[in-house]
Amino acid sequence: MRLTRLAHSILGQHLQPGDLAIDATAGNGHDCCFLARQVGSTGRVFAFDIQRQALENTAQQLQKQGLAAQVQLIHHGHQQMRDKLPAGIQGKIRAAVFNLGYLPHGDKNTITTSATTLPALQQARELLCPEGVISVLAYRGHPGGEEEASAVERQLRELASGSLQLSRFESPGPVLLVLAARRHD
Ligand SMILES: C[S@@+](CC[C@H](N)C(=O)[O-])C[C@H]1O[C@@H](n2cnc3c(N)ncnc32)[C@H](O)[C@@H]1O
């Protein structure tokens, strides 16, 4: 199974209608549409991207699929999520989704970097509810990708203490890292 599909399958086990979710890298809107469908019209997705083109692509996909009403598009870096999200949301986010690297079919020089991805992960952890999940798909084929993936994994291992555990899914291309509440079954 492709890791993008695996990520959605894991997230689907956590998300319910009415939930709040963060798409940290809106890109072309695939993850955003998935999250919007999962949380439904009673939930909300906050989707960040630094590129206007990415937000336009995402808005178009959401419109096409009738999902725009439950999504707020935010034209800021995910490292600002704490400041850009509505007050009182701390501890209420069910899922935060990071799909790192560059915008497919877009500008390959505008990429995520650990300088901003790591603070964003820390903030996402603080915003998460106890049953929440953080999913990170890290590509390693572009310059800087391997270093970012390693730095992200180190950070998630540190955040994994206590009730959250880290799962790692390897592929020849990207690696999928999922931080989620320990299961007791
Ligand atoms: C691999 S794409 C995301 C794919 C997307 N999730 C989808 O389903 O189509 C990575 C995106 O991260 C965005 N990005 C880069 N740095 C960012 C930052 N600091 N904050 C938010 N988005 C960023 C890029 O503009 C790009 O659109």
mmCIF file with all atom_site columns, C-alpha atoms and ligand atoms in Angstrom:
data_model
loop_
_atom_site.group_PDB
_atom_site.id
_atom_site.type_symbol
_atom_site.label_atom_id
_atom_site.label_alt_id
_atom_site.label_comp_id
_atom_site.label_asym_id
_atom_site.label_entity_id
_atom_site.label_seq_id
_atom_site.pdbx_PDB_ins_code
_atom_site.Cartn_x
_atom_site.Cartn_y
_atom_site.Cartn_z
_atom_site.occupancy
_atom_site.B_iso_or_equiv
_atom_site.pdbx_formal_charge
_atom_site.auth_seq_id
_atom_site.auth_comp_id
_atom_site.auth_asym_id
_atom_site.auth_atom_id
_atom_site.pdbx_PDB_model_num
ATOM   1   C CA  . MET A 1 1   ? 0.000   0.000  0.000   1.00 0.00 ? 1   MET A CA  1
ATOM   2   C CA  . ARG A 1 2   ? 1.308   3.465  -0.825  1.00 0.00 ? 2   ARG A CA  1
ATOM   3   C CA  . LEU A 1 3   ? 2.224   5.429  2.285   1.00 0.00 ? 3   LEU A CA  1
ATOM   4   C CA  . THR A 1 4   ? -0.207  8.249  1.442   1.00 0.00 ? 4   THR A CA  1
ATOM   5   C CA  . ARG A 1 5   ? -3.030  5.693  1.503   1.00 0.00 ? 5   ARG A CA  1
ATOM   6   C CA  . LEU A 1 6   ? -1.684  4.087  4.660   1.00 0.00 ? 6   LEU A CA  1
ATOM   7   C CA  . ALA A 1 7   ? -1.589  7.498  6.354   1.00 0.00 ? 7   ALA A CA  1
ATOM   8   C CA  . HIS A 1 8   ? -5.241  8.096  5.433   1.00 0.00 ? 8   HIS A CA  1
ATOM   9   C CA  . SER A 1 9   ? -6.211  4.655  6.614   1.00 0.00 ? 9   SER A CA  1
ATOM   10  C CA  . ILE A 1 10  ? -4.582  5.262  10.038  1.00 0.00 ? 10  ILE A CA  1
ATOM   11  C CA  . LEU A 1 11  ? -6.046  8.770  10.311  1.00 0.00 ? 11  LEU A CA  1
ATOM   12  C CA  . GLY A 1 12  ? -9.464  7.389  9.393   1.00 0.00 ? 12  GLY A CA  1
ATOM   13  C CA  . GLN A 1 13  ? -9.352  5.186  12.493  1.00 0.00 ? 13  GLN A CA  1
ATOM   14  C CA  . HIS A 1 14  ? -8.933  8.276  14.688  1.00 0.00 ? 14  HIS A CA  1
ATOM   15  C CA  . LEU A 1 15  ? -11.145 10.887 13.047  1.00 0.00 ? 15  LEU A CA  1
ATOM   16  C CA  . GLN A 1 16  ? -14.877 11.252 13.585  1.00 0.00 ? 16  GLN A CA  1
ATOM   17  C CA  . PRO A 1 17  ? -17.536 13.703 12.427  1.00 0.00 ? 17  PRO A CA  1
ATOM   18  C CA  . GLY A 1 18  ? -17.303 16.916 14.425  1.00 0.00 ? 18  GLY A CA  1
ATOM   19  C CA  . ASP A 1 19  ? -13.541 16.661 15.032  1.00 0.00 ? 19  ASP A CA  1
ATOM   20  C CA  . LEU A 1 20  ? -11.000 19.442 14.593  1.00 0.00 ? 20  LEU A CA  1
ATOM   21  C CA  . ALA A 1 21  ? -7.969  18.737 12.395  1.00 0.00 ? 21  ALA A CA  1
ATOM   22  C CA  . ILE A 1 22  ? -4.932  20.559 11.047  1.00 0.00 ? 22  ILE A CA  1
ATOM   23  C CA  . ASP A 1 23  ? -3.517  20.119 7.573   1.00 0.00 ? 23  ASP A CA  1
ATOM   24  C CA  . ALA A 1 24  ? -0.042  21.604 8.066   1.00 0.00 ? 24  ALA A CA  1
ATOM   25  C CA  . THR A 1 25  ? 0.840   21.534 4.343   1.00 0.00 ? 25  THR A CA  1
ATOM   26  C CA  . ALA A 1 26  ? -2.218  22.023 2.119   1.00 0.00 ? 26  ALA A CA  1
ATOM   27  C CA  . GLY A 1 27  ? -0.351  21.578 -1.206  1.00 0.00 ? 27  GLY A CA  1
ATOM   28  C CA  . ASN A 1 28  ? -2.722  20.318 -3.882  1.00 0.00 ? 28  ASN A CA  1
ATOM   29  C CA  . GLY A 1 29  ? -5.480  19.569 -1.383  1.00 0.00 ? 29  GLY A CA  1
ATOM   30  C CA  . HIS A 1 30  ? -5.545  15.764 -1.350  1.00 0.00 ? 30  HIS A CA  1
ATOM   31  C CA  . ASP A 1 31  ? -4.998  15.448 2.406   1.00 0.00 ? 31  ASP A CA  1
ATOM   32  C CA  . CYS A 1 32  ? -7.247  18.435 3.055   1.00 0.00 ? 32  CYS A CA  1
ATOM   33  C CA  . CYS A 1 33  ? -10.169 16.897 1.149   1.00 0.00 ? 33  CYS A CA  1
ATOM   34  C CA  . PHE A 1 34  ? -9.642  13.635 3.005   1.00 0.00 ? 34  PHE A CA  1
ATOM   35  C CA  . LEU A 1 35  ? -9.649  15.383 6.398   1.00 0.00 ? 35  LEU A CA  1
ATOM   36  C CA  . ALA A 1 36  ? -12.669 17.519 5.479   1.00 0.00 ? 36  ALA A CA  1
ATOM   37  C CA  . ARG A 1 37  ? -14.619 14.404 4.490   1.00 0.00 ? 37  ARG A CA  1
ATOM   38  C CA  . GLN A 1 38  ? -13.725 12.677 7.757   1.00 0.00 ? 38  GLN A CA  1
ATOM   39  C CA  . VAL A 1 39  ? -14.688 15.552 10.067  1.00 0.00 ? 39  VAL A CA  1
ATOM   40  C CA  . GLY A 1 40  ? -17.839 16.306 8.064   1.00 0.00 ? 40  GLY A CA  1
ATOM   41  C CA  . SER A 1 41  ? -19.940 19.451 8.094   1.00 0.00 ? 41  SER A CA  1
ATOM   42  C CA  . THR A 1 42  ? -19.920 19.610 11.905  1.00 0.00 ? 42  THR A CA  1
ATOM   43  C CA  . GLY A 1 43  ? -16.116 19.509 12.106  1.00 0.00 ? 43  GLY A CA  1
ATOM   44  C CA  . ARG A 1 44  ? -13.380 21.868 10.977  1.00 0.00 ? 44  ARG A CA  1
ATOM   45  C CA  . VAL A 1 45  ? -10.048 21.618 9.181   1.00 0.00 ? 45  VAL A CA  1
ATOM   46  C CA  . PHE A 1 46  ? -7.420  24.352 9.459   1.00 0.00 ? 46  PHE A CA  1
ATOM   47  C CA  . ALA A 1 47  ? -5.133  24.129 6.428   1.00 0.00 ? 47  ALA A CA  1
ATOM   48  C CA  . PHE A 1 48  ? -1.819  25.989 6.202   1.00 0.00 ? 48  PHE A CA  1
ATOM   49  C CA  . ASP A 1 49  ? 0.467   26.695 3.266   1.00 0.00 ? 49  ASP A CA  1
ATOM   50  C CA  . ILE A 1 50  ? 2.992   29.398 2.466   1.00 0.00 ? 50  ILE A CA  1
ATOM   51  C CA  . GLN A 1 51  ? 2.223   29.313 -1.280  1.00 0.00 ? 51  GLN A CA  1
ATOM   52  C CA  . ARG A 1 52  ? -0.815  31.082 -2.663  1.00 0.00 ? 52  ARG A CA  1
ATOM   53  C CA  . GLN A 1 53  ? -0.833  28.625 -5.579  1.00 0.00 ? 53  GLN A CA  1
ATOM   54  C CA  . ALA A 1 54  ? -1.156  25.708 -3.154  1.00 0.00 ? 54  ALA A CA  1
ATOM   55  C CA  . LEU A 1 55  ? -4.095  27.318 -1.355  1.00 0.00 ? 55  LEU A CA  1
ATOM   56  C CA  . GLU A 1 56  ? -5.783  28.044 -4.687  1.00 0.00 ? 56  GLU A CA  1
ATOM   57  C CA  . ASN A 1 57  ? -5.322  24.416 -5.765  1.00 0.00 ? 57  ASN A CA  1
ATOM   58  C CA  . THR A 1 58  ? -6.706  23.234 -2.432  1.00 0.00 ? 58  THR A CA  1
ATOM   59  C CA  . ALA A 1 59  ? -9.686  25.609 -2.587  1.00 0.00 ? 59  ALA A CA  1
ATOM   60  C CA  . GLN A 1 60  ? -10.495 24.339 -6.086  1.00 0.00 ? 60  GLN A CA  1
ATOM   61  C CA  . GLN A 1 61  ? -10.458 20.696 -4.954  1.00 0.00 ? 61  GLN A CA  1
ATOM   62  C CA  . LEU A 1 62  ? -12.593 21.483 -1.917  1.00 0.00 ? 62  LEU A CA  1
ATOM   63  C CA  . GLN A 1 63  ? -15.153 23.336 -4.060  1.00 0.00 ? 63  GLN A CA  1
ATOM   64  C CA  . LYS A 1 64  ? -15.284 20.500 -6.579  1.00 0.00 ? 64  LYS A CA  1
ATOM   65  C CA  . GLN A 1 65  ? -15.952 17.970 -3.833  1.00 0.00 ? 65  GLN A CA  1
ATOM   66  C CA  . GLY A 1 66  ? -18.419 20.135 -1.873  1.00 0.00 ? 66  GLY A CA  1
ATOM   67  C CA  . LEU A 1 67  ? -16.159 20.294 1.182   1.00 0.00 ? 67  LEU A CA  1
ATOM   68  C CA  . ALA A 1 68  ? -15.197 23.978 1.330   1.00 0.00 ? 68  ALA A CA  1
ATOM   69  C CA  . ALA A 1 69  ? -17.558 24.969 4.155   1.00 0.00 ? 69  ALA A CA  1
ATOM   70  C CA  . GLN A 1 70  ? -15.734 22.996 6.838   1.00 0.00 ? 70  GLN A CA  1
ATOM   71  C CA  . VAL A 1 71  ? -12.217 24.159 5.902   1.00 0.00 ? 71  VAL A CA  1
ATOM   72  C CA  . GLN A 1 72  ? -10.365 27.333 6.825   1.00 0.00 ? 72  GLN A CA  1
ATOM   73  C CA  . LEU A 1 73  ? -7.406  28.022 4.520   1.00 0.00 ? 73  LEU A CA  1
ATOM   74  C CA  . ILE A 1 74  ? -4.577  29.898 6.236   1.00 0.00 ? 74  ILE A CA  1
ATOM   75  C CA  . HIS A 1 75  ? -1.877  31.597 4.171   1.00 0.00 ? 75  HIS A CA  1
ATOM   76  C CA  . HIS A 1 76  ? 0.879   31.327 6.775   1.00 0.00 ? 76  HIS A CA  1
ATOM   77  C CA  . GLY A 1 77  ? 3.646   28.902 7.667   1.00 0.00 ? 77  GLY A CA  1
ATOM   78  C CA  . HIS A 1 78  ? 2.658   26.019 9.926   1.00 0.00 ? 78  HIS A CA  1
ATOM   79  C CA  . GLN A 1 79  ? 5.278   27.241 12.434  1.00 0.00 ? 79  GLN A CA  1
ATOM   80  C CA  . GLN A 1 80  ? 2.733   29.968 13.239  1.00 0.00 ? 80  GLN A CA  1
ATOM   81  C CA  . MET A 1 81  ? -0.157  27.606 13.921  1.00 0.00 ? 81  MET A CA  1
ATOM   82  C CA  . ARG A 1 82  ? -0.381  28.416 17.618  1.00 0.00 ? 82  ARG A CA  1
ATOM   83  C CA  . ASP A 1 83  ? -0.937  32.119 16.844  1.00 0.00 ? 83  ASP A CA  1
ATOM   84  C CA  . LYS A 1 84  ? -3.134  31.671 13.784  1.00 0.00 ? 84  LYS A CA  1
ATOM   85  C CA  . LEU A 1 85  ? -5.669  29.183 15.171  1.00 0.00 ? 85  LEU A CA  1
ATOM   86  C CA  . PRO A 1 86  ? -8.737  30.325 17.110  1.00 0.00 ? 86  PRO A CA  1
ATOM   87  C CA  . ALA A 1 87  ? -8.246  30.902 20.835  1.00 0.00 ? 87  ALA A CA  1
ATOM   88  C CA  . GLY A 1 88  ? -9.239  28.054 23.136  1.00 0.00 ? 88  GLY A CA  1
ATOM   89  C CA  . ILE A 1 89  ? -8.341  25.304 20.693  1.00 0.00 ? 89  ILE A CA  1
ATOM   90  C CA  . GLN A 1 90  ? -5.431  23.921 22.727  1.00 0.00 ? 90  GLN A CA  1
ATOM   91  C CA  . GLY A 1 91  ? -5.967  20.254 23.599  1.00 0.00 ? 91  GLY A CA  1
ATOM   92  C CA  . LYS A 1 92  ? -8.834  19.886 21.120  1.00 0.00 ? 92  LYS A CA  1
ATOM   93  C CA  . ILE A 1 93  ? -7.126  18.917 17.848  1.00 0.00 ? 93  ILE A CA  1
ATOM   94  C CA  . ARG A 1 94  ? -7.732  15.286 16.895  1.00 0.00 ? 94  ARG A CA  1
ATOM   95  C CA  . ALA A 1 95  ? -5.282  15.077 13.999  1.00 0.00 ? 95  ALA A CA  1
ATOM   96  C CA  . ALA A 1 96  ? -2.395  17.083 12.584  1.00 0.00 ? 96  ALA A CA  1
ATOM   97  C CA  . VAL A 1 97  ? -1.131  16.040 9.175   1.00 0.00 ? 97  VAL A CA  1
ATOM   98  C CA  . PHE A 1 98  ? 2.225   16.971 7.649   1.00 0.00 ? 98  PHE A CA  1
ATOM   99  C CA  . ASN A 1 99  ? 3.110   16.013 4.079   1.00 0.00 ? 99  ASN A CA  1
ATOM   100 C CA  . LEU A 1 100 ? 6.616   17.422 3.664   1.00 0.00 ? 100 LEU A CA  1
ATOM   101 C CA  . GLY A 1 101 ? 8.718   18.452 0.690   1.00 0.00 ? 101 GLY A CA  1
ATOM   102 C CA  . TYR A 1 102 ? 7.666   20.526 -2.316  1.00 0.00 ? 102 TYR A CA  1
ATOM   103 C CA  . LEU A 1 103 ? 4.355   21.166 -4.092  1.00 0.00 ? 103 LEU A CA  1
ATOM   104 C CA  . PRO A 1 104 ? 3.920   18.457 -6.749  1.00 0.00 ? 104 PRO A CA  1
ATOM   105 C CA  . HIS A 1 105 ? 3.687   20.113 -10.218 1.00 0.00 ? 105 HIS A CA  1
ATOM   106 C CA  . GLY A 1 106 ? 4.729   23.380 -8.538  1.00 0.00 ? 106 GLY A CA  1
ATOM   107 C CA  . ASP A 1 107 ? 7.859   25.220 -7.419  1.00 0.00 ? 107 ASP A CA  1
ATOM   108 C CA  . LYS A 1 108 ? 10.437  22.588 -6.407  1.00 0.00 ? 108 LYS A CA  1
ATOM   109 C CA  . ASN A 1 109 ? 12.561  25.212 -4.664  1.00 0.00 ? 109 ASN A CA  1
ATOM   110 C CA  . THR A 1 110 ? 9.902   26.010 -2.084  1.00 0.00 ? 110 THR A CA  1
ATOM   111 C CA  . ILE A 1 111 ? 10.231  23.144 0.350   1.00 0.00 ? 111 ILE A CA  1
ATOM   112 C CA  . THR A 1 112 ? 9.537   22.439 3.979   1.00 0.00 ? 112 THR A CA  1
ATOM   113 C CA  . THR A 1 113 ? 12.642  22.583 6.188   1.00 0.00 ? 113 THR A CA  1
ATOM   114 C CA  . SER A 1 114 ? 13.364  21.380 9.699   1.00 0.00 ? 114 SER A CA  1
ATOM   115 C CA  . ALA A 1 115 ? 13.851  24.999 10.841  1.00 0.00 ? 115 ALA A CA  1
ATOM   116 C CA  . THR A 1 116 ? 10.087  25.458 10.625  1.00 0.00 ? 116 THR A CA  1
ATOM   117 C CA  . THR A 1 117 ? 8.796   21.862 10.601  1.00 0.00 ? 117 THR A CA  1
ATOM   118 C CA  . LEU A 1 118 ? 10.233  21.099 14.071  1.00 0.00 ? 118 LEU A CA  1
ATOM   119 C CA  . PRO A 1 119 ? 8.605   24.073 15.848  1.00 0.00 ? 119 PRO A CA  1
ATOM   120 C CA  . ALA A 1 120 ? 5.357   23.264 14.043  1.00 0.00 ? 120 ALA A CA  1
ATOM   121 C CA  . LEU A 1 121 ? 5.453   19.670 15.308  1.00 0.00 ? 121 LEU A CA  1
ATOM   122 C CA  . GLN A 1 122 ? 6.040   20.907 18.852  1.00 0.00 ? 122 GLN A CA  1
ATOM   123 C CA  . GLN A 1 123 ? 3.024   23.230 18.574  1.00 0.00 ? 123 GLN A CA  1
ATOM   124 C CA  . ALA A 1 124 ? 0.881   20.493 17.038  1.00 0.00 ? 124 ALA A CA  1
ATOM   125 C CA  . ARG A 1 125 ? 1.733   18.247 19.994  1.00 0.00 ? 125 ARG A CA  1
ATOM   126 C CA  . GLU A 1 126 ? 0.585   20.958 22.418  1.00 0.00 ? 126 GLU A CA  1
ATOM   127 C CA  . LEU A 1 127 ? -2.678  21.461 20.505  1.00 0.00 ? 127 LEU A CA  1
ATOM   128 C CA  . LEU A 1 128 ? -3.495  17.745 20.337  1.00 0.00 ? 128 LEU A CA  1
ATOM   129 C CA  . CYS A 1 129 ? -6.256  16.109 22.402  1.00 0.00 ? 129 CYS A CA  1
ATOM   130 C CA  . PRO A 1 130 ? -5.283  13.015 24.455  1.00 0.00 ? 130 PRO A CA  1
ATOM   131 C CA  . GLU A 1 131 ? -6.592  10.617 21.757  1.00 0.00 ? 131 GLU A CA  1
ATOM   132 C CA  . GLY A 1 132 ? -5.004  12.655 18.988  1.00 0.00 ? 132 GLY A CA  1
ATOM   133 C CA  . VAL A 1 133 ? -2.630  11.712 16.180  1.00 0.00 ? 133 VAL A CA  1
ATOM   134 C CA  . ILE A 1 134 ? 0.184   13.433 14.314  1.00 0.00 ? 134 ILE A CA  1
ATOM   135 C CA  . SER A 1 135 ? 1.086   11.972 10.941  1.00 0.00 ? 135 SER A CA  1
ATOM   136 C CA  . VAL A 1 136 ? 4.195   13.013 8.995   1.00 0.00 ? 136 VAL A CA  1
ATOM   137 C CA  . LEU A 1 137 ? 5.026   11.826 5.500   1.00 0.00 ? 137 LEU A CA  1
ATOM   138 C CA  . ALA A 1 138 ? 8.638   12.816 4.828   1.00 0.00 ? 138 ALA A CA  1
ATOM   139 C CA  . TYR A 1 139 ? 10.139  12.580 1.332   1.00 0.00 ? 139 TYR A CA  1
ATOM   140 C CA  . ARG A 1 140 ? 13.874  11.990 1.091   1.00 0.00 ? 140 ARG A CA  1
ATOM   141 C CA  . GLY A 1 141 ? 14.664  12.229 -2.623  1.00 0.00 ? 141 GLY A CA  1
ATOM   142 C CA  . HIS A 1 142 ? 15.146  16.006 -2.896  1.00 0.00 ? 142 HIS A CA  1
ATOM   143 C CA  . PRO A 1 143 ? 18.067  18.042 -1.496  1.00 0.00 ? 143 PRO A CA  1
ATOM   144 C CA  . GLY A 1 144 ? 17.592  18.422 2.262   1.00 0.00 ? 144 GLY A CA  1
ATOM   145 C CA  . GLY A 1 145 ? 14.808  15.821 2.407   1.00 0.00 ? 145 GLY A CA  1
ATOM   146 C CA  . GLU A 1 146 ? 16.866  13.110 4.090   1.00 0.00 ? 146 GLU A CA  1
ATOM   147 C CA  . GLU A 1 147 ? 18.130  15.532 6.771   1.00 0.00 ? 147 GLU A CA  1
ATOM   148 C CA  . GLU A 1 148 ? 14.633  16.853 7.418   1.00 0.00 ? 148 GLU A CA  1
ATOM   149 C CA  . ALA A 1 149 ? 13.214  13.316 7.720   1.00 0.00 ? 149 ALA A CA  1
ATOM   150 C CA  . SER A 1 150 ? 15.921  12.384 10.271  1.00 0.00 ? 150 SER A CA  1
ATOM   151 C CA  . ALA A 1 151 ? 15.406  15.557 12.290  1.00 0.00 ? 151 ALA A CA  1
ATOM   152 C CA  . VAL A 1 152 ? 11.625  15.007 12.298  1.00 0.00 ? 152 VAL A CA  1
ATOM   153 C CA  . GLU A 1 153 ? 12.033  11.437 13.474  1.00 0.00 ? 153 GLU A CA  1
ATOM   154 C CA  . ARG A 1 154 ? 14.333  12.515 16.333  1.00 0.00 ? 154 ARG A CA  1
ATOM   155 C CA  . GLN A 1 155 ? 11.835  15.180 17.401  1.00 0.00 ? 155 GLN A CA  1
ATOM   156 C CA  . LEU A 1 156 ? 8.876   12.770 17.266  1.00 0.00 ? 156 LEU A CA  1
ATOM   157 C CA  . ARG A 1 157 ? 10.840  10.244 19.379  1.00 0.00 ? 157 ARG A CA  1
ATOM   158 C CA  . GLU A 1 158 ? 11.251  12.938 22.013  1.00 0.00 ? 158 GLU A CA  1
ATOM   159 C CA  . LEU A 1 159 ? 7.557   13.853 21.841  1.00 0.00 ? 159 LEU A CA  1
ATOM   160 C CA  . ALA A 1 160 ? 6.615   10.163 22.052  1.00 0.00 ? 160 ALA A CA  1
ATOM   161 C CA  . SER A 1 161 ? 7.115   9.871  25.794  1.00 0.00 ? 161 SER A CA  1
ATOM   162 C CA  . GLY A 1 162 ? 4.092   9.282  28.035  1.00 0.00 ? 162 GLY A CA  1
ATOM   163 C CA  . SER A 1 163 ? 0.821   8.339  26.444  1.00 0.00 ? 163 SER A CA  1
ATOM   164 C CA  . LEU A 1 164 ? 1.927   8.734  22.828  1.00 0.00 ? 164 LEU A CA  1
ATOM   165 C CA  . GLN A 1 165 ? 3.873   6.173  20.831  1.00 0.00 ? 165 GLN A CA  1
ATOM   166 C CA  . LEU A 1 166 ? 5.681   6.515  17.528  1.00 0.00 ? 166 LEU A CA  1
ATOM   167 C CA  . SER A 1 167 ? 5.147   4.150  14.602  1.00 0.00 ? 167 SER A CA  1
ATOM   168 C CA  . ARG A 1 168 ? 7.419   4.174  11.566  1.00 0.00 ? 168 ARG A CA  1
ATOM   169 C CA  . PHE A 1 169 ? 6.584   2.869  8.091   1.00 0.00 ? 169 PHE A CA  1
ATOM   170 C CA  . GLU A 1 170 ? 9.453   2.644  5.634   1.00 0.00 ? 170 GLU A CA  1
ATOM   171 C CA  . SER A 1 171 ? 9.353   2.705  1.828   1.00 0.00 ? 171 SER A CA  1
ATOM   172 C CA  . PRO A 1 172 ? 12.067  3.115  -0.819  1.00 0.00 ? 172 PRO A CA  1
ATOM   173 C CA  . GLY A 1 173 ? 10.863  6.735  -1.168  1.00 0.00 ? 173 GLY A CA  1
ATOM   174 C CA  . PRO A 1 174 ? 9.186   8.509  1.740   1.00 0.00 ? 174 PRO A CA  1
ATOM   175 C CA  . VAL A 1 175 ? 8.957   7.457  5.354   1.00 0.00 ? 175 VAL A CA  1
ATOM   176 C CA  . LEU A 1 176 ? 5.686   7.716  7.296   1.00 0.00 ? 176 LEU A CA  1
ATOM   177 C CA  . LEU A 1 177 ? 5.899   8.609  10.986  1.00 0.00 ? 177 LEU A CA  1
ATOM   178 C CA  . VAL A 1 178 ? 2.771   8.444  13.131  1.00 0.00 ? 178 VAL A CA  1
ATOM   179 C CA  . LEU A 1 179 ? 2.559   9.648  16.714  1.00 0.00 ? 179 LEU A CA  1
ATOM   180 C CA  . ALA A 1 180 ? -0.624  8.414  18.376  1.00 0.00 ? 180 ALA A CA  1
ATOM   181 C CA  . ALA A 1 181 ? -2.068  7.365  21.701  1.00 0.00 ? 181 ALA A CA  1
ATOM   182 C CA  . ARG A 1 182 ? -0.970  3.905  22.834  1.00 0.00 ? 182 ARG A CA  1
ATOM   183 C CA  . ARG A 1 183 ? -3.583  1.258  22.139  1.00 0.00 ? 183 ARG A CA  1
ATOM   184 C CA  . HIS A 1 184 ? -4.524  -1.105 24.937  1.00 0.00 ? 184 HIS A CA  1
ATOM   185 C CA  . ASP A 1 185 ? -6.062  -3.915 22.866  1.00 0.00 ? 185 ASP A CA  1
HETATM 186 C C1  . LIG B 2 .   ? 4.196   17.767 -0.481  1.00 0.00 ? 1   LIG B C1  1
HETATM 187 S S1  . LIG B 2 .   ? 3.328   19.292 -0.546  1.00 0.00 ? 1   LIG B S1  1
HETATM 188 C C2  . LIG B 2 .   ? 1.860   18.927 0.375   1.00 0.00 ? 1   LIG B C2  1
HETATM 189 C C3  . LIG B 2 .   ? 0.896   17.998 -0.317  1.00 0.00 ? 1   LIG B C3  1
HETATM 190 C C4  . LIG B 2 .   ? -0.514  18.097 0.201   1.00 0.00 ? 1   LIG B C4  1
HETATM 191 N N1  . LIG B 2 .   ? -0.650  17.694 1.584   1.00 0.00 ? 1   LIG B N1  1
HETATM 192 C C5  . LIG B 2 .   ? -1.521  17.381 -0.675  1.00 0.00 ? 1   LIG B C5  1
HETATM 193 O O1  . LIG B 2 .   ? -2.268  16.517 -0.178  1.00 0.00 ? 1   LIG B O1  1
HETATM 194 O O2  . LIG B 2 .   ? -1.588  17.705 -1.863  1.00 0.00 ? 1   LIG B O2  1
HETATM 195 C C6  . LIG B 2 .   ? 4.218   20.318 0.589   1.00 0.00 ? 1   LIG B C6  1
HETATM 196 C C7  . LIG B 2 .   ? 3.631   21.708 0.766   1.00 0.00 ? 1   LIG B C7  1
HETATM 197 O O3  . LIG B 2 .   ? 4.236   22.309 1.917   1.00 0.00 ? 1   LIG B O3  1
HETATM 198 C C8  . LIG B 2 .   ? 4.219   23.697 1.712   1.00 0.00 ? 1   LIG B C8  1
HETATM 199 N N2  . LIG B 2 .   ? 5.104   24.345 2.695   1.00 0.00 ? 1   LIG B N2  1
HETATM 200 C C9  . LIG B 2 .   ? 6.449   24.553 2.646   1.00 0.00 ? 1   LIG B C9  1
HETATM 201 N N3  . LIG B 2 .   ? 6.865   25.170 3.779   1.00 0.00 ? 1   LIG B N3  1
HETATM 202 C C10 . LIG B 2 .   ? 5.755   25.369 4.539   1.00 0.00 ? 1   LIG B C10 1
HETATM 203 C C11 . LIG B 2 .   ? 5.522   25.971 5.819   1.00 0.00 ? 1   LIG B C11 1
HETATM 204 N N4  . LIG B 2 .   ? 6.510   26.474 6.543   1.00 0.00 ? 1   LIG B N4  1
HETATM 205 N N5  . LIG B 2 .   ? 4.254   26.002 6.279   1.00 0.00 ? 1   LIG B N5  1
HETATM 206 C C12 . LIG B 2 .   ? 3.217   25.488 5.554   1.00 0.00 ? 1   LIG B C12 1
HETATM 207 N N6  . LIG B 2 .   ? 3.380   24.917 4.350   1.00 0.00 ? 1   LIG B N6  1
HETATM 208 C C13 . LIG B 2 .   ? 4.631   24.861 3.854   1.00 0.00 ? 1   LIG B C13 1
HETATM 209 C C14 . LIG B 2 .   ? 4.643   23.845 0.271   1.00 0.00 ? 1   LIG B C14 1
HETATM 210 O O4  . LIG B 2 .   ? 4.272   25.103 -0.208  1.00 0.00 ? 1   LIG B O4  1
HETATM 211 C C15 . LIG B 2 .   ? 3.892   22.675 -0.383  1.00 0.00 ? 1   LIG B C15 1
HETATM 212 O O5  . LIG B 2 .   ? 2.673   23.108 -0.924  1.00 0.00 ? 1   LIG B O5  1
#
